[in-house]
N, CA and C of each residue as an Amber inpcrd file, in Angstrom:
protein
   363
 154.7840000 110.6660000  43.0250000 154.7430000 111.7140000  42.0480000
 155.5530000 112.8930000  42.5550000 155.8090000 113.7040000  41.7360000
 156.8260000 114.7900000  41.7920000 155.7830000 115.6130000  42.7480000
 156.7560000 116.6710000  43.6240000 156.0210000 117.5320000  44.0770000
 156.7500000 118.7680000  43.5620000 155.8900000 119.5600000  43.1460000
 156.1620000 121.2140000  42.6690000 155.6360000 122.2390000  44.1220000
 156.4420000 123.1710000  44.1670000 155.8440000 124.3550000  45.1870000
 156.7380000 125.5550000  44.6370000 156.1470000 126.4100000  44.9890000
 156.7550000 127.7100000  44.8310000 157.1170000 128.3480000  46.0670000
 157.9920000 128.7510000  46.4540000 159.1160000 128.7990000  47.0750000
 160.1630000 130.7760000  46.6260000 159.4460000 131.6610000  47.5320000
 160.1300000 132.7510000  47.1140000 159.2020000 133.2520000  45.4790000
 160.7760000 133.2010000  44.8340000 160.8410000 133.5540000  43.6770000
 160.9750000 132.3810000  42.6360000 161.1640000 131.3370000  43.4880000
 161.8530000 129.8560000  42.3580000 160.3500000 128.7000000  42.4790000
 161.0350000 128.3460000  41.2910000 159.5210000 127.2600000  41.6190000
 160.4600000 125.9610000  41.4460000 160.0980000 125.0330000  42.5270000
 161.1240000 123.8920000  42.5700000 160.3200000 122.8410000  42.2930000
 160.4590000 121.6660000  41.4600000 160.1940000 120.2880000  41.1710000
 160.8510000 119.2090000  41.9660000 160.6760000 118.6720000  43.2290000
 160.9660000 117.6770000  43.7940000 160.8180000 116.4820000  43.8020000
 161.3130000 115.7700000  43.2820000 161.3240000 114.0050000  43.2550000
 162.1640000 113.2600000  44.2970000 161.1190000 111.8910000  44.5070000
 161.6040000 111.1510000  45.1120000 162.9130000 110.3600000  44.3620000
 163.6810000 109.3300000  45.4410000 165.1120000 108.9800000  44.7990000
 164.7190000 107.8960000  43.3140000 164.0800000 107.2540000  43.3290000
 163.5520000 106.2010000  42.8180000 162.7600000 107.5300000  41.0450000
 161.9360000 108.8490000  41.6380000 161.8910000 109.6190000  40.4520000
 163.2980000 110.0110000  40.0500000 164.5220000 110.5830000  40.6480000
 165.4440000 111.1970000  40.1390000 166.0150000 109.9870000  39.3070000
 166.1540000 108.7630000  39.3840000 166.6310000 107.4290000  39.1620000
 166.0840000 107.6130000  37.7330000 164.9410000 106.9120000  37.9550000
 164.1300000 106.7400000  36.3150000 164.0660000 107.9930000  35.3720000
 164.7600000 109.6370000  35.5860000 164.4220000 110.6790000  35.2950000
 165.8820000 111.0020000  34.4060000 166.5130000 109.8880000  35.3750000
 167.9040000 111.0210000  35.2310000 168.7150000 112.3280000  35.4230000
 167.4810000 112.5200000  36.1200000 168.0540000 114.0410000  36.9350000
 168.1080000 114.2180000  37.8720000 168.0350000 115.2820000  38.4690000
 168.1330000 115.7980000  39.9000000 167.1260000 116.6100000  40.2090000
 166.6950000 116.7200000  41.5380000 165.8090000 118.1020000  41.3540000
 165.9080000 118.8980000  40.9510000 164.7600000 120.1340000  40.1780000
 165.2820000 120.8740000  39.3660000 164.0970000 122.5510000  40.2150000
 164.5100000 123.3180000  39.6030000 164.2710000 124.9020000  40.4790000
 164.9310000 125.9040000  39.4640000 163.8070000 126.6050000  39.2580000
 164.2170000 127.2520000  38.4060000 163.4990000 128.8660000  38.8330000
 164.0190000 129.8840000  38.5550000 163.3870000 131.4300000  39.2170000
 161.6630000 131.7030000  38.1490000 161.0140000 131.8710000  38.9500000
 159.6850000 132.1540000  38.5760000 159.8220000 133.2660000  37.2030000
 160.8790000 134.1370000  36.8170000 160.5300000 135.0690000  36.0630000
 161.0360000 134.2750000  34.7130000 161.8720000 133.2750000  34.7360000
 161.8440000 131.9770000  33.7660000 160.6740000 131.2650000  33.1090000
 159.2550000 131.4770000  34.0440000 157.9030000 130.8390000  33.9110000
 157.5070000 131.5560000  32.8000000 156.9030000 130.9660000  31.4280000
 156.3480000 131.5220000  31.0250000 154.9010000 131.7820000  31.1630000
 154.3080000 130.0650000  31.1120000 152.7170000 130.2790000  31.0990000
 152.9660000 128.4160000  31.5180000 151.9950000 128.5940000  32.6300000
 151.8360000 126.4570000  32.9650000 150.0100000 126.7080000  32.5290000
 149.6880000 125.1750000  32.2630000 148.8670000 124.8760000  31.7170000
 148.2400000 123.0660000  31.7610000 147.3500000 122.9360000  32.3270000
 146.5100000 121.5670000  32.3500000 146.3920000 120.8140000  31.5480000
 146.7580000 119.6180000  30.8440000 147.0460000 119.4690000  29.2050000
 146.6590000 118.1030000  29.3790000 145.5070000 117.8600000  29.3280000
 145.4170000 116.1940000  29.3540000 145.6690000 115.2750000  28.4380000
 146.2040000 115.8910000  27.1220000 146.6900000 115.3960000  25.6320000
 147.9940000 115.5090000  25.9220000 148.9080000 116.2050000  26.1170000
 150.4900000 116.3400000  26.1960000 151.0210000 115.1500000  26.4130000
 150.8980000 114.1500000  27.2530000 151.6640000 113.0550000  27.1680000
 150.9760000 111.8250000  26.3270000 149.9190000 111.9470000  25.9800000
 149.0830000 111.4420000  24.6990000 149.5600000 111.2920000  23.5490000
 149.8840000 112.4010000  23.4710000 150.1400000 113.0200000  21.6390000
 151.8650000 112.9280000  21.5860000 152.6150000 112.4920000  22.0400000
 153.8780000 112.1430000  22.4800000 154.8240000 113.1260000  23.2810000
 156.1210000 113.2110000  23.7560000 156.9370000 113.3060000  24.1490000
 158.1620000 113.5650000  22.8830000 158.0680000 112.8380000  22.2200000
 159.3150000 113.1700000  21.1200000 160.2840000 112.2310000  21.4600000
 161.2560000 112.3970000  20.9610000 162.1380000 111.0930000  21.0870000
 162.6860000 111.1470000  22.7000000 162.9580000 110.2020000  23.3340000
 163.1340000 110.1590000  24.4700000 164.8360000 110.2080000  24.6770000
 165.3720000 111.1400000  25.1170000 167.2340000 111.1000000  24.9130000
 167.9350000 110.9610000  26.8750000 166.8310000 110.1560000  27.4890000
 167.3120000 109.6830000  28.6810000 166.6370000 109.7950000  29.4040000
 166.4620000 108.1380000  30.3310000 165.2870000 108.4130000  31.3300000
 164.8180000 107.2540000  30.9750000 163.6040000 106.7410000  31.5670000
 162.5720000 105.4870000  31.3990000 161.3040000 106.0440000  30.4790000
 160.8310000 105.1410000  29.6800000 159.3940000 105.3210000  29.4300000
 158.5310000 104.1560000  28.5660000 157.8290000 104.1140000  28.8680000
 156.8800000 103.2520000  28.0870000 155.5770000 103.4810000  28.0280000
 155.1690000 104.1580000  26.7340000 154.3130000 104.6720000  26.0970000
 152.9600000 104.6570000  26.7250000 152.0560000 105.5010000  27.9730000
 151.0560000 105.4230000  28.1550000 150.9310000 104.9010000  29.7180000
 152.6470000 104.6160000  30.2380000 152.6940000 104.2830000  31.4960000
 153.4540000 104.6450000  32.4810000 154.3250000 105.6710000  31.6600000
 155.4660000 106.2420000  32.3360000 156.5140000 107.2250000  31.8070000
 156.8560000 108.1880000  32.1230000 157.4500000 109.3370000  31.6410000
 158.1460000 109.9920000  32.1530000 159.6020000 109.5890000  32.1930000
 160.4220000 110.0460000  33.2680000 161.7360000 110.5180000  32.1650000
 162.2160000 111.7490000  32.3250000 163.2500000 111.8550000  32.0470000
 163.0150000 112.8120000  30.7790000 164.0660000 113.0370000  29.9400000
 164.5110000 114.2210000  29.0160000 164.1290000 113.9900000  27.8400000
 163.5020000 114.6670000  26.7420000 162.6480000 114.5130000  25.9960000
 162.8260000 115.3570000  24.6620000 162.8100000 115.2500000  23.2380000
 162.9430000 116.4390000  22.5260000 161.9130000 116.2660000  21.5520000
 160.9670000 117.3070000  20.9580000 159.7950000 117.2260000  19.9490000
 160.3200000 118.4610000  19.4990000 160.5440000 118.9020000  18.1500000
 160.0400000 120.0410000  17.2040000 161.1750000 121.2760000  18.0580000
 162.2910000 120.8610000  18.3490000 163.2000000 121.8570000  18.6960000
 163.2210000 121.7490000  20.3730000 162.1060000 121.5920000  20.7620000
 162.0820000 121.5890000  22.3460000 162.2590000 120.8010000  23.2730000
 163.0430000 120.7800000  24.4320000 163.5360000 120.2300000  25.1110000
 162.4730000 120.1110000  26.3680000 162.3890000 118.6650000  26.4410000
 161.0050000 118.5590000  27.4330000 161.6050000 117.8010000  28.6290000
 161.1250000 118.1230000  29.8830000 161.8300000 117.1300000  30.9230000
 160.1520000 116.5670000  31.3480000 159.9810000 115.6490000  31.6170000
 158.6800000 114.6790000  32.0360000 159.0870000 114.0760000  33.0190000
 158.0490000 113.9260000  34.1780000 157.8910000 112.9190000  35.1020000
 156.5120000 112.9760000  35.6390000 155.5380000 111.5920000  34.8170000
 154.5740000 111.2420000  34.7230000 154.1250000 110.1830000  34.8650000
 153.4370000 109.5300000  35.6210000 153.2000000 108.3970000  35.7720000
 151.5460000 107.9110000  35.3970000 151.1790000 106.5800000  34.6020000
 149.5760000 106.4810000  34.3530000 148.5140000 107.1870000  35.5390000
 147.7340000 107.8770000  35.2900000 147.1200000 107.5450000  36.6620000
 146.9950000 108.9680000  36.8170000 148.2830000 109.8010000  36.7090000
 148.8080000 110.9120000  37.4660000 147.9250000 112.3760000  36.1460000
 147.6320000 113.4110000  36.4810000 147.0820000 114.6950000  35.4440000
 148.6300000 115.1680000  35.4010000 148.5000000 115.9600000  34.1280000
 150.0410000 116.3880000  33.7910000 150.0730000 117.7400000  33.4680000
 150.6550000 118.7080000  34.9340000 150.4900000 120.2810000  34.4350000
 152.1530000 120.4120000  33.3840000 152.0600000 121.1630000  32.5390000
 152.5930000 121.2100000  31.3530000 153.0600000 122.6470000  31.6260000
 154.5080000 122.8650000  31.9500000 155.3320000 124.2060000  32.1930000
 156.1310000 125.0450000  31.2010000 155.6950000 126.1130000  30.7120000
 156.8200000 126.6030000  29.3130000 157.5790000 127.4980000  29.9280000
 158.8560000 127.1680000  29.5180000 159.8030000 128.0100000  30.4560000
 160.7150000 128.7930000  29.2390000 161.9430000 130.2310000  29.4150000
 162.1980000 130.5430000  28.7930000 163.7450000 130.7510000  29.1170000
 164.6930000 130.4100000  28.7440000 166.2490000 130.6050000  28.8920000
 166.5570000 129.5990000  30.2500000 165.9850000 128.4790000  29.6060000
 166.6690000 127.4450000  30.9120000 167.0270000 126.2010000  30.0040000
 167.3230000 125.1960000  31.1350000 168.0990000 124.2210000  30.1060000
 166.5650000 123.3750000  29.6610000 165.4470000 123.5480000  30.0990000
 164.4460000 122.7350000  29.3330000 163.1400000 123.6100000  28.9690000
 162.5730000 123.6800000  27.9250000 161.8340000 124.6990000  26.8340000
 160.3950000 124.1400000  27.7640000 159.9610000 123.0490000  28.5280000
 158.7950000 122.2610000  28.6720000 159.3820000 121.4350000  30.1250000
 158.3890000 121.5290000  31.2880000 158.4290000 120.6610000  32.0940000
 156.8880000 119.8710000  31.8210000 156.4200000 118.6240000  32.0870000
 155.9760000 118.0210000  32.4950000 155.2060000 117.2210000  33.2360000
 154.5930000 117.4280000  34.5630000 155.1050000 117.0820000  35.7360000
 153.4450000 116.2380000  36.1730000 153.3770000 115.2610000  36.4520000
 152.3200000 114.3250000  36.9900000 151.9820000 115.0120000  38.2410000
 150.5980000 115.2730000  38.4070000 150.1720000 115.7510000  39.8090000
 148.8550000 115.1860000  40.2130000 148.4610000 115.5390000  41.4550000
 146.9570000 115.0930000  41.4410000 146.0410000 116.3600000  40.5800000
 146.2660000 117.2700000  40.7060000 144.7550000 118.7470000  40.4970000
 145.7880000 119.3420000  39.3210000 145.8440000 118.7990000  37.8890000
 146.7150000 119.9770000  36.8440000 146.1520000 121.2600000  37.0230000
 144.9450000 121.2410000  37.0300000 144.4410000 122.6670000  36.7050000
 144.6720000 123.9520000  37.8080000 144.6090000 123.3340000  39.4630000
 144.7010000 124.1870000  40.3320000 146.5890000 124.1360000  40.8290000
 147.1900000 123.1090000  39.9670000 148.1730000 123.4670000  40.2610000
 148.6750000 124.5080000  38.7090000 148.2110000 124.6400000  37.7360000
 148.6650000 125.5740000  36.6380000 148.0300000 127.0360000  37.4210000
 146.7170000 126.8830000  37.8750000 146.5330000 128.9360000  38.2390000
 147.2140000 129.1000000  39.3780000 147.7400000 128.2560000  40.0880000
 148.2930000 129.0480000  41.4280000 149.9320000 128.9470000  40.3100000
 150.2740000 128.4620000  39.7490000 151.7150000 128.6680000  38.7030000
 151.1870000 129.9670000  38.3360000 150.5870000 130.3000000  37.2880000
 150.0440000 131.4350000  36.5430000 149.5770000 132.8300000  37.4840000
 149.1290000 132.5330000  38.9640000 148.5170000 133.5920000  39.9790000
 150.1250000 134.5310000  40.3170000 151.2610000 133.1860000  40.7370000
 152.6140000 133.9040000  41.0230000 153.3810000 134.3120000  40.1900000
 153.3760000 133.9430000  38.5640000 153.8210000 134.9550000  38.0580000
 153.3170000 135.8400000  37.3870000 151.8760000 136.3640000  37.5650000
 150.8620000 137.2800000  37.1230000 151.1900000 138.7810000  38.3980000
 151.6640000 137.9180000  39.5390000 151.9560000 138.5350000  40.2700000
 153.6250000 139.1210000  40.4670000 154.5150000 137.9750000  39.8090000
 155.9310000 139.0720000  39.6950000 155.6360000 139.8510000  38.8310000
 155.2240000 139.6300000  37.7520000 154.6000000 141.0520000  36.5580000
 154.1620000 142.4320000  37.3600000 153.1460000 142.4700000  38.1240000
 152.9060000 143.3600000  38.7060000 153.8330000 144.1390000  39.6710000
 154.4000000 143.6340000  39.7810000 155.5070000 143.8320000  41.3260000
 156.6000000 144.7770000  40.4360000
């Protein structure tokens, strides 16, 4: 599974070669003041993805790669098994990250703690 950390000011999504493969991308890092709001979403990869425009997937078992629903550009990498913190981002190349983890929820407030905290700063 992908690993996310925050890092400075950037919050980086790291995949293994075999994730960048099935994803079609590369690692991706993007500056925390880009974050809008992450969130624990145990329906998001449920309720679909949207048409899938590159990458692997099969419905309920895997979710890798670039994604579009209702205008928005979603990047996913999810695997069965995996909780899926759900990232809204603003002026980047994807509207929605995705991302399979073990703990969605404690990985969305420590997302939400650092940029509650560039706000303040």
């Amino acid at each position: 599974m992908p690993s996310i950390t925050l890092a400075g000011s950037s919050l980086n999504v790291e995949m293994s070669f075999w994730e960048r493969v099935g994803s079609l991308s590369s690692n991706i890092s993007v500056p925390l003041t880009a974050v809008v709001h992450a969130t624990d979403d145990p329906t998001f990869i449920r309720h679909g993805l949207g048409l899938r425009t590159g990458g692997t997937g099969m419905p309920g078992f895997v979710a890798e790669g670039h994604f579009r629903k209702k205008g928005n550009r979603i990047f996913a990498n999810w695997r069965r098994g995996e909780q899926v913190v759900v990232i809204d981002l603003q002026g980047q190349k994807w509207d929605k990250l995705a991302i399979g983890c073990p703990d969605a929820k404690a990985l969305a407030t420590q997302i939400n703690t650092a940029i509650a905290g560039l706000a303040n700063n």
